[in-house]
Amino acid sequence: MKSISHLTILGSTGSIGTSTLDVVARHPERYRILALTAQCQDNILLEQCIRFAPRYAVLMDEGAAMRLEQRIAGAGLNVEVLCGAAALERVASLPEVDTVVAAIVGAAGLRPTLAAARAGKKILLANKEALVMAGRVFMDVVQKYGATLLPIDSEHNAIFQALPHNYSRDHTDSLAASGVSKILLTASGGPFLNTTLSALQHVTPEQACAHPNWTMGRKISVDSATMINKGLEVIEAHWLFNAPADAIQVVVHPQSIVHSLVQYVDGSVLAQLSNPDMRTPIAYALAYPERIEAGVEPLDMLKVATLDFVAPDLIRFPGLALAYQALRIGGTAPAVLNAANEVAVAAFLNNQISFLAIPRLIEDVLADLPIATVNTLEDVFSADTAARSVANYLMKSMICLS
Ligand code: NAD
Ligand code: MG
């Protein structure tokens, strides 16, 4: 009989978190939930506690945690409610937990994901920002403590599937030694693929969050619309697959059926295809190296009929070029890019700055801050703090000017 895998889901109330629980619910004989966490969504977390009976539920917000505790007691459930950042790290590293799904959005996911790595867990990584910020430090911790890192970002999951099965992710293998000449990351192009530069000036947060192929959280939806998401994914691919920037090419593929491709020196190109549904990469990472049913509609190639591929437009989507630039500069540059982007996206969603101001702000912050080498996690966090403060300062002058 198969042994049961015990899971912590960091960010269980979000888009990735709920998709993960959907897959888990299809395989009760394989998975048991030990901990669920969220920022402040106590209503959704209560429903998840009723359905999945975890041992722990963690909320970052104190008021939300108090409400949840009362309702858990009222419902007679045996769930311990915890609150705060230390509790996130605790449930990410419980000895009974085998697998941690890292599905918190943004820099807030870095510490608990690293805690899981230090505890040698199998980590299913959605939280790309953690890897973008802390790349080298993160990968070193994964290697040092024998953690396993499996990508659930759809592109990286596709690459992982298309790489040689013995390709080592512990940084000792290189793509070239495995006969790989290039990684092709596909991008849908987002909701503004065909929007003119002048029209982009006036797009709203609602338009930016209306992705044509995927339903996702608001932050990654805006990142997809600016194509900064693809830039973050280039950096993510660099660390996950030990791939130099020059070996990673972005191709726009509006149908979102081919999730990425690996090109080999003999001319072969291997790709992974599926309907755009995150339950496919989540199920693959959950069951790896086996395959399990994910509830995803089978792909009908006759219905798809056409697959298009075009070059990205770096004039309308300069964020992608900024990410390549940050990757090539190295050191704290990716952490600075990520922090500036998080500040800019929050301001855009709050109607404080325009859509086109997002990459402008990132560019200005990258130009203003001296870039340092990264030796420790503290170097990463101080770059993150400095970038947020410069971004907020520059944004104020931007708002005054507009
Ligand atoms: P989301 O906004 O839907 O959910 C985020 C989750 O994190 C929620 O449970 C929320 O409560 C929690 N959270 C938010 N801020 C927090 C904080 N400060 N501290 C603790 N918890 C916090 O986001 P999402 O779309 O599910 O994305 C999650 C991550 O997965 C992101 O890094 C995103 O880039 C990545 N990702 C998402 C998709 C997708 O299809 N949604 C695809 C690929 C990668
Ligand atoms: Mg992706």
Short mmCIF file of C-alpha atoms and ligand atoms in Angstrom, two decimals:
data_model
loop_
_atom_site.label_atom_id
_atom_site.label_comp_id
_atom_site.label_asym_id
_atom_site.label_seq_id
_atom_site.Cartn_x
_atom_site.Cartn_y
_atom_site.Cartn_z
CA MET A 1 0.00 0.00 0.00
CA LYS A 2 1.13 3.57 -0.70
CA SER A 3 2.24 5.60 2.29
CA ILE A 4 0.23 8.72 2.97
CA SER A 5 1.92 12.05 2.29
CA HIS A 6 1.37 14.79 4.90
CA LEU A 7 1.04 18.32 3.57
CA THR A 8 1.35 21.92 4.69
CA ILE A 9 -0.15 24.40 2.27
CA LEU A 10 1.23 27.92 2.69
CA GLY A 11 -1.35 30.27 1.17
CA SER A 12 -4.18 27.73 1.02
CA THR A 13 -6.93 30.30 0.41
CA GLY A 14 -5.43 31.65 -2.82
CA SER A 15 -5.71 30.52 -6.41
CA ILE A 16 -2.87 27.96 -6.21
CA GLY A 17 -3.88 26.91 -2.68
CA THR A 18 -7.46 26.11 -3.66
CA SER A 19 -6.38 24.31 -6.85
CA THR A 20 -4.03 22.19 -4.74
CA LEU A 21 -6.82 21.30 -2.33
CA ASP A 22 -9.01 20.36 -5.30
CA VAL A 23 -6.39 17.82 -6.44
CA VAL A 24 -5.80 16.59 -2.89
CA ALA A 25 -9.54 16.00 -2.38
CA ARG A 26 -9.52 13.63 -5.36
CA HIS A 27 -6.93 11.39 -3.65
CA PRO A 28 -7.80 11.03 0.03
CA GLU A 29 -5.90 7.74 0.15
CA ARG A 30 -2.65 9.55 -0.80
CA TYR A 31 -2.70 12.92 0.96
CA ARG A 32 -3.52 14.27 4.39
CA ILE A 33 -3.47 17.98 5.24
CA LEU A 34 -1.56 18.89 8.40
CA ALA A 35 -1.57 22.68 8.13
CA LEU A 36 -3.33 25.38 6.14
CA THR A 37 -2.34 29.06 6.19
CA ALA A 38 -3.65 32.40 4.95
CA GLN A 39 -3.16 36.10 5.49
CA CYS A 40 -6.61 37.18 6.69
CA GLN A 41 -9.29 35.11 4.90
CA ASP A 42 -10.76 33.41 7.97
CA ASN A 43 -14.07 32.54 6.24
CA ILE A 44 -12.41 30.50 3.51
CA LEU A 45 -9.95 28.98 5.97
CA LEU A 46 -12.84 27.85 8.20
CA GLU A 47 -14.50 26.08 5.26
CA GLN A 48 -11.18 24.43 4.41
CA CYS A 49 -10.74 23.33 8.06
CA ILE A 50 -14.20 21.77 8.05
CA ARG A 51 -13.46 19.92 4.82
CA PHE A 52 -9.83 18.84 5.37
CA ALA A 53 -9.51 18.67 9.19
CA PRO A 54 -5.89 19.89 9.43
CA ARG A 55 -4.08 19.86 12.77
CA TYR A 56 -3.10 23.56 12.42
CA ALA A 57 -4.58 26.65 10.78
CA VAL A 58 -2.42 29.78 10.64
CA LEU A 59 -3.50 33.36 9.94
CA MET A 60 -1.23 36.38 9.77
CA ASP A 61 -3.96 38.78 10.88
CA GLU A 62 -4.66 38.70 14.64
CA GLY A 63 -8.34 39.65 14.40
CA ALA A 64 -8.94 37.01 11.74
CA ALA A 65 -7.15 34.40 13.88
CA MET A 66 -9.35 35.24 16.89
CA ARG A 67 -12.51 34.94 14.79
CA LEU A 68 -11.36 31.63 13.35
CA GLU A 69 -10.48 30.25 16.79
CA GLN A 70 -13.99 31.03 18.09
CA ARG A 71 -15.70 29.48 15.10
CA ILE A 72 -13.46 26.39 15.18
CA ALA A 73 -14.39 25.91 18.85
CA GLY A 74 -18.06 26.52 18.03
CA ALA A 75 -17.95 23.87 15.31
CA GLY A 76 -16.29 21.41 17.69
CA LEU A 77 -13.26 20.96 15.40
CA ASN A 78 -9.90 19.76 16.64
CA VAL A 79 -7.78 22.39 14.85
CA GLU A 80 -5.17 24.50 16.62
CA VAL A 81 -5.30 28.11 15.38
CA LEU A 82 -1.96 29.94 15.31
CA CYS A 83 -1.04 33.48 14.31
CA GLY A 84 1.96 35.26 12.82
CA ALA A 85 5.16 34.76 10.86
CA ALA A 86 6.84 32.41 13.36
CA ALA A 87 3.81 30.09 13.17
CA LEU A 88 4.16 29.96 9.36
CA GLU A 89 7.76 28.82 9.73
CA ARG A 90 6.71 26.31 12.38
CA VAL A 91 4.06 24.60 10.25
CA ALA A 92 6.43 24.61 7.25
CA SER A 93 8.97 22.58 9.21
CA LEU A 94 6.88 20.19 11.37
CA PRO A 95 8.60 16.80 11.58
CA GLU A 96 5.40 15.01 10.50
CA VAL A 97 5.15 17.06 7.28
CA ASP A 98 6.59 15.56 4.08
CA THR A 99 5.53 18.15 1.53
CA VAL A 100 5.14 21.92 1.71
CA VAL A 101 3.23 23.75 -1.01
CA ALA A 102 4.71 27.25 -1.21
CA ALA A 103 1.75 29.27 -2.53
CA ILE A 104 2.04 32.57 -0.65
CA VAL A 105 2.28 35.53 -3.02
CA GLY A 106 5.33 37.79 -2.97
CA ALA A 107 8.30 38.30 -0.66
CA ALA A 108 6.19 37.23 2.35
CA GLY A 109 6.66 33.63 1.22
CA LEU A 110 10.45 33.62 1.44
CA ARG A 111 11.00 32.91 5.15
CA PRO A 112 8.48 30.06 5.53
CA THR A 113 9.64 28.47 2.27
CA LEU A 114 13.24 28.63 3.47
CA ALA A 115 12.13 27.10 6.78
CA ALA A 116 10.71 24.17 4.79
CA ALA A 117 13.99 23.88 2.88
CA ARG A 118 16.03 23.90 6.09
CA ALA A 119 13.82 21.11 7.40
CA GLY A 120 14.66 19.08 4.25
CA LYS A 121 11.07 18.98 2.97
CA LYS A 122 9.76 18.32 -0.50
CA ILE A 123 8.79 21.82 -1.61
CA LEU A 124 6.24 22.41 -4.36
CA LEU A 125 7.18 25.92 -5.41
CA ALA A 126 4.60 28.37 -6.76
CA ASN A 127 6.01 31.37 -4.88
CA LYS A 128 8.48 32.40 -7.59
CA GLU A 129 9.25 35.72 -5.87
CA ALA A 130 11.13 33.81 -3.12
CA LEU A 131 13.51 32.33 -5.68
CA VAL A 132 13.83 35.58 -7.64
CA MET A 133 14.81 37.51 -4.52
CA ALA A 134 17.14 35.06 -2.90
CA GLY A 135 18.21 32.73 -5.76
CA ARG A 136 21.69 31.62 -4.74
CA VAL A 137 20.97 31.61 -0.97
CA PHE A 138 17.73 29.68 -1.55
CA MET A 139 19.34 27.03 -3.77
CA ASP A 140 22.26 26.63 -1.36
CA VAL A 141 19.84 25.97 1.52
CA VAL A 142 17.91 23.45 -0.59
CA GLN A 143 21.13 21.61 -1.38
CA LYS A 144 22.66 21.83 2.08
CA TYR A 145 19.62 20.39 3.86
CA GLY A 146 18.68 17.84 1.20
CA ALA A 147 15.32 19.43 0.37
CA THR A 148 13.59 18.60 -2.91
CA LEU A 149 12.36 21.47 -5.05
CA LEU A 150 9.61 20.77 -7.57
CA PRO A 151 8.24 23.66 -9.63
CA ILE A 152 4.49 24.12 -10.02
CA ASP A 153 4.72 27.31 -12.03
CA SER A 154 3.29 25.84 -15.25
CA GLU A 155 6.26 26.80 -17.47
CA HIS A 156 8.87 25.43 -15.09
CA ASN A 157 6.83 22.32 -14.50
CA ALA A 158 6.73 21.84 -18.28
CA ILE A 159 10.51 22.31 -18.55
CA PHE A 160 11.03 19.92 -15.67
CA GLN A 161 8.95 17.35 -17.57
CA ALA A 162 10.83 17.93 -20.84
CA LEU A 163 14.37 17.82 -19.39
CA PRO A 164 16.25 14.49 -19.28
CA HIS A 165 14.77 12.49 -16.40
CA ASN A 166 18.15 12.27 -14.69
CA TYR A 167 18.78 16.01 -14.96
CA SER A 168 20.00 17.03 -11.56
CA ARG A 169 18.52 20.10 -9.97
CA ASP A 170 21.20 20.37 -7.32
CA HIS A 171 23.32 22.76 -9.37
CA THR A 172 25.94 20.24 -10.32
CA ASP A 173 24.53 19.51 -13.78
CA SER A 174 24.50 22.06 -16.54
CA LEU A 175 22.09 22.27 -19.44
CA ALA A 176 24.91 22.08 -21.99
CA ALA A 177 26.29 18.87 -20.47
CA SER A 178 22.82 17.34 -20.83
CA GLY A 179 22.62 18.14 -24.53
CA VAL A 180 20.19 21.03 -24.02
CA SER A 181 20.82 24.07 -26.19
CA LYS A 182 17.95 26.29 -25.08
CA ILE A 183 14.91 26.63 -22.85
CA LEU A 184 11.90 28.29 -24.45
CA LEU A 185 9.54 29.84 -21.91
CA THR A 186 6.09 30.45 -23.33
CA ALA A 187 4.07 33.53 -22.40
CA SER A 188 0.40 34.08 -23.14
CA GLY A 189 1.00 37.80 -23.69
CA GLY A 190 -1.73 38.56 -21.16
CA PRO A 191 -4.87 40.64 -21.64
CA PHE A 192 -3.02 43.43 -23.47
CA LEU A 193 -1.24 41.36 -26.10
CA ASN A 194 -2.74 43.48 -28.88
CA THR A 195 -3.28 46.76 -26.99
CA THR A 196 -1.44 49.79 -28.38
CA LEU A 197 1.11 51.68 -26.30
CA SER A 198 -1.12 54.76 -26.06
CA ALA A 199 -4.11 52.66 -24.95
CA LEU A 200 -1.95 50.94 -22.31
CA GLN A 201 -1.59 54.30 -20.54
CA HIS A 202 -5.27 54.17 -19.55
CA VAL A 203 -5.93 50.51 -18.74
CA THR A 204 -7.56 49.79 -15.37
CA PRO A 205 -6.76 47.20 -12.67
CA GLU A 206 -9.96 45.32 -13.60
CA GLN A 207 -8.85 45.08 -17.23
CA ALA A 208 -5.35 44.01 -16.16
CA CYS A 209 -6.77 41.26 -13.93
CA ALA A 210 -9.03 39.84 -16.66
CA HIS A 211 -6.56 37.29 -18.03
CA PRO A 212 -7.77 35.58 -21.22
CA ASN A 213 -6.61 32.02 -20.31
CA TRP A 214 -5.90 31.77 -16.57
CA THR A 215 -7.75 32.70 -13.38
CA MET A 216 -5.13 33.81 -10.86
CA GLY A 217 -4.54 36.08 -7.87
CA ARG A 218 -4.52 39.82 -8.56
CA LYS A 219 -0.78 40.38 -8.17
CA ILE A 220 0.30 37.70 -10.66
CA SER A 221 -2.50 38.80 -13.01
CA VAL A 222 -0.99 42.31 -13.18
CA ASP A 223 2.49 40.77 -13.52
CA SER A 224 1.20 38.79 -16.51
CA ALA A 225 -0.31 41.91 -18.04
CA THR A 226 3.02 43.81 -17.78
CA MET A 227 4.94 40.62 -18.73
CA ILE A 228 7.05 41.14 -15.61
CA ASN A 229 5.72 37.73 -14.61
CA LYS A 230 7.64 36.27 -17.56
CA GLY A 231 10.73 38.22 -16.46
CA LEU A 232 10.42 36.78 -12.94
CA GLU A 233 10.04 33.36 -14.56
CA VAL A 234 13.25 33.82 -16.57
CA ILE A 235 15.07 34.40 -13.26
CA GLU A 236 13.20 31.47 -11.69
CA ALA A 237 14.28 29.19 -14.59
CA HIS A 238 17.87 30.39 -14.21
CA TRP A 239 17.99 29.14 -10.61
CA LEU A 240 15.87 26.03 -10.98
CA PHE A 241 17.69 24.65 -14.01
CA ASN A 242 21.13 26.21 -13.70
CA ALA A 243 20.48 27.99 -17.01
CA PRO A 244 22.39 31.08 -18.16
CA ALA A 245 20.27 34.05 -19.29
CA ASP A 246 21.36 33.53 -22.90
CA ALA A 247 19.94 29.99 -22.90
CA ILE A 248 16.44 31.17 -21.92
CA GLN A 249 14.22 32.56 -24.65
CA VAL A 250 10.71 33.92 -24.18
CA VAL A 251 8.16 33.21 -26.91
CA VAL A 252 4.62 34.57 -26.86
CA HIS A 253 2.07 31.80 -27.38
CA PRO A 254 -1.42 33.25 -26.99
CA GLN A 255 -3.30 29.92 -26.76
CA SER A 256 -1.48 28.84 -23.52
CA ILE A 257 -1.48 25.20 -24.60
CA VAL A 258 2.28 24.65 -24.92
CA HIS A 259 3.53 25.46 -21.42
CA SER A 260 7.23 25.60 -22.37
CA LEU A 261 9.80 23.77 -24.48
CA VAL A 262 13.32 22.37 -24.24
CA GLN A 263 15.54 22.42 -27.33
CA TYR A 264 18.33 19.84 -27.65
CA VAL A 265 21.60 19.98 -29.62
CA ASP A 266 20.39 17.29 -32.03
CA GLY A 267 17.55 19.56 -33.18
CA SER A 268 14.82 17.90 -31.07
CA VAL A 269 12.39 20.10 -29.18
CA LEU A 270 10.36 18.57 -26.34
CA ALA A 271 7.33 20.37 -25.00
CA GLN A 272 4.57 19.79 -22.48
CA LEU A 273 1.01 20.55 -23.59
CA SER A 274 -2.24 20.69 -21.66
CA ASN A 275 -5.28 22.83 -21.20
CA PRO A 276 -4.42 25.91 -19.12
CA ASP A 277 -5.33 24.60 -15.68
CA MET A 278 -2.89 24.76 -12.76
CA ARG A 279 -4.16 21.43 -11.43
CA THR A 280 -2.02 19.67 -14.09
CA PRO A 281 1.38 20.93 -12.85
CA ILE A 282 0.22 20.73 -9.23
CA ALA A 283 -0.81 17.07 -9.64
CA TYR A 284 2.46 16.28 -11.42
CA ALA A 285 4.54 17.76 -8.61
CA LEU A 286 2.37 16.20 -5.88
CA ALA A 287 2.67 12.67 -7.25
CA TYR A 288 6.11 12.89 -8.89
CA PRO A 289 7.43 10.63 -10.31
CA GLU A 290 3.97 9.06 -10.67
CA ARG A 291 0.94 10.57 -12.41
CA ILE A 292 -2.47 11.06 -10.86
CA GLU A 293 -5.84 12.25 -12.10
CA ALA A 294 -6.19 16.02 -11.69
CA GLY A 295 -9.76 16.82 -12.77
CA VAL A 296 -8.45 18.59 -15.87
CA GLU A 297 -10.32 18.41 -19.16
CA PRO A 298 -8.32 16.30 -21.67
CA LEU A 299 -6.66 18.29 -24.41
CA ASP A 300 -8.45 18.04 -27.74
CA MET A 301 -5.86 18.91 -30.42
CA LEU A 302 -8.53 19.20 -33.11
CA LYS A 303 -10.34 21.78 -31.03
CA VAL A 304 -7.05 23.65 -30.41
CA ALA A 305 -6.22 23.41 -34.16
CA THR A 306 -3.71 26.28 -34.21
CA LEU A 307 -0.66 27.05 -32.10
CA ASP A 308 0.92 30.49 -32.65
CA PHE A 309 4.33 31.70 -31.53
CA VAL A 310 5.55 35.31 -31.80
CA ALA A 311 8.38 37.38 -30.34
CA PRO A 312 7.60 39.51 -27.27
CA ASP A 313 7.28 43.27 -27.80
CA LEU A 314 9.83 44.87 -25.47
CA ILE A 315 8.66 48.40 -26.29
CA ARG A 316 5.17 47.85 -24.91
CA PHE A 317 6.36 45.40 -22.24
CA PRO A 318 9.75 46.75 -21.05
CA GLY A 319 9.47 44.85 -17.75
CA LEU A 320 10.67 41.69 -19.46
CA ALA A 321 13.91 43.37 -20.57
CA LEU A 322 14.39 44.80 -17.07
CA ALA A 323 14.24 41.31 -15.60
CA TYR A 324 16.88 40.01 -18.05
CA GLN A 325 18.97 43.04 -17.12
CA ALA A 326 18.61 42.31 -13.38
CA LEU A 327 19.53 38.66 -13.93
CA ARG A 328 22.66 39.62 -15.86
CA ILE A 329 23.71 42.19 -13.24
CA GLY A 330 23.15 39.60 -10.51
CA GLY A 331 23.74 40.23 -6.79
CA THR A 332 20.87 42.14 -5.21
CA ALA A 333 19.45 43.34 -8.57
CA PRO A 334 16.69 40.68 -8.82
CA ALA A 335 15.63 41.37 -5.22
CA VAL A 336 15.47 45.09 -6.01
CA LEU A 337 13.44 44.42 -9.18
CA ASN A 338 11.03 42.20 -7.27
CA ALA A 339 10.52 44.63 -4.39
CA ALA A 340 10.00 47.61 -6.71
CA ASN A 341 7.50 45.57 -8.70
CA GLU A 342 5.55 44.56 -5.57
CA VAL A 343 5.28 48.23 -4.51
CA ALA A 344 4.30 49.33 -8.03
CA VAL A 345 1.69 46.60 -8.53
CA ALA A 346 0.05 47.35 -5.16
CA ALA A 347 -0.09 51.04 -6.11
CA PHE A 348 -1.55 50.27 -9.54
CA LEU A 349 -4.20 47.99 -8.00
CA ASN A 350 -4.97 50.88 -5.63
CA ASN A 351 -5.44 53.24 -8.59
CA GLN A 352 -2.46 55.36 -7.48
CA ILE A 353 -0.25 54.94 -10.54
CA SER A 354 -0.84 54.07 -14.18
CA PHE A 355 -0.12 50.71 -15.79
CA LEU A 356 2.88 52.05 -17.72
CA ALA A 357 4.31 53.57 -14.54
CA ILE A 358 4.95 50.04 -13.19
CA PRO A 359 8.02 49.25 -15.35
CA ARG A 360 9.09 52.91 -15.20
CA LEU A 361 9.22 52.76 -11.43
CA ILE A 362 11.18 49.50 -11.49
CA GLU A 363 13.69 50.97 -13.93
CA ASP A 364 14.16 54.07 -11.75
CA VAL A 365 14.63 52.05 -8.57
CA LEU A 366 17.18 49.78 -10.28
CA ALA A 367 19.04 52.86 -11.52
CA ASP A 368 18.97 54.61 -8.11
CA LEU A 369 20.14 51.82 -5.85
CA PRO A 370 23.70 50.53 -5.76
CA ILE A 371 23.68 46.81 -6.46
CA ALA A 372 25.63 44.68 -3.97
CA THR A 373 26.76 41.07 -3.92
CA VAL A 374 24.62 38.60 -1.96
CA ASN A 375 26.38 36.53 0.68
CA THR A 376 23.62 36.08 3.24
CA LEU A 377 19.86 36.24 3.54
CA GLU A 378 20.26 39.55 5.36
CA ASP A 379 21.82 41.03 2.18
CA VAL A 380 18.62 40.04 0.36
CA PHE A 381 16.29 41.52 2.97
CA SER A 382 18.22 44.78 3.23
CA ALA A 383 18.07 45.18 -0.57
CA ASP A 384 14.33 44.41 -0.42
CA THR A 385 13.76 47.04 2.31
CA ALA A 386 15.88 49.68 0.54
CA ALA A 387 14.11 49.07 -2.79
CA ARG A 388 10.67 49.39 -1.19
CA SER A 389 11.61 52.66 0.45
CA VAL A 390 13.11 54.13 -2.76
CA ALA A 391 10.08 52.91 -4.74
CA ASN A 392 7.68 54.55 -2.29
CA TYR A 393 9.68 57.78 -2.37
CA LEU A 394 9.81 57.89 -6.20
CA MET A 395 6.15 56.99 -6.41
CA LYS A 396 5.16 59.99 -4.31
CA SER A 397 6.84 62.31 -6.82
CA MET A 398 5.17 60.36 -9.65
CA ILE A 399 1.75 60.84 -8.06
CA CYS A 400 2.45 64.57 -7.50
CA LEU A 401 3.39 64.96 -11.18
CA SER A 402 0.33 63.17 -12.56
P1 NAD B 1 -3.42 34.61 -4.37
O1 NAD B 1 -3.38 36.07 -4.11
O2 NAD B 1 -4.63 34.03 -4.99
O3 NAD B 1 -3.17 33.83 -2.98
C1 NAD B 1 -2.11 34.17 -2.13
C2 NAD B 1 -2.16 33.37 -0.84
O4 NAD B 1 -1.13 33.85 0.02
C3 NAD B 1 -3.48 33.53 -0.05
O5 NAD B 1 -3.77 32.35 0.65
C4 NAD B 1 -3.14 34.65 0.95
O6 NAD B 1 -3.92 34.59 2.12
C5 NAD B 1 -1.68 34.36 1.24
N1 NAD B 1 -0.93 35.57 1.58
C6 NAD B 1 -0.94 36.75 0.91
N2 NAD B 1 -0.13 37.64 1.51
C7 NAD B 1 0.40 37.00 2.58
C8 NAD B 1 1.31 37.42 3.60
N3 NAD B 1 1.83 38.66 3.65
N4 NAD B 1 1.65 36.52 4.54
C9 NAD B 1 1.14 35.26 4.53
N5 NAD B 1 0.27 34.82 3.60
C10 NAD B 1 -0.09 35.70 2.63
O7 NAD B 1 -2.12 34.26 -5.22
P2 NAD B 1 -1.91 33.08 -6.27
O8 NAD B 1 -2.38 33.52 -7.60
O9 NAD B 1 -2.40 31.80 -5.71
O10 NAD B 1 -0.31 33.06 -6.35
C11 NAD B 1 0.46 32.50 -5.31
C12 NAD B 1 1.91 32.35 -5.81
O11 NAD B 1 1.91 31.39 -6.86
C13 NAD B 1 2.50 33.62 -6.40
O12 NAD B 1 3.86 33.68 -6.07
C14 NAD B 1 2.32 33.46 -7.90
O13 NAD B 1 3.30 34.14 -8.64
C15 NAD B 1 2.48 31.96 -8.03
N6 NAD B 1 1.80 31.39 -9.22
C16 NAD B 1 0.46 31.49 -9.33
C17 NAD B 1 -0.19 30.94 -10.44
C18 NAD B 1 -1.69 31.00 -10.58
O14 NAD B 1 -2.23 30.44 -11.53
N7 NAD B 1 -2.42 31.65 -9.68
C19 NAD B 1 0.56 30.32 -11.44
C20 NAD B 1 1.93 30.23 -11.28
C21 NAD B 1 2.55 30.75 -10.16
MG MG B 2 3.86 30.75 -14.95
#
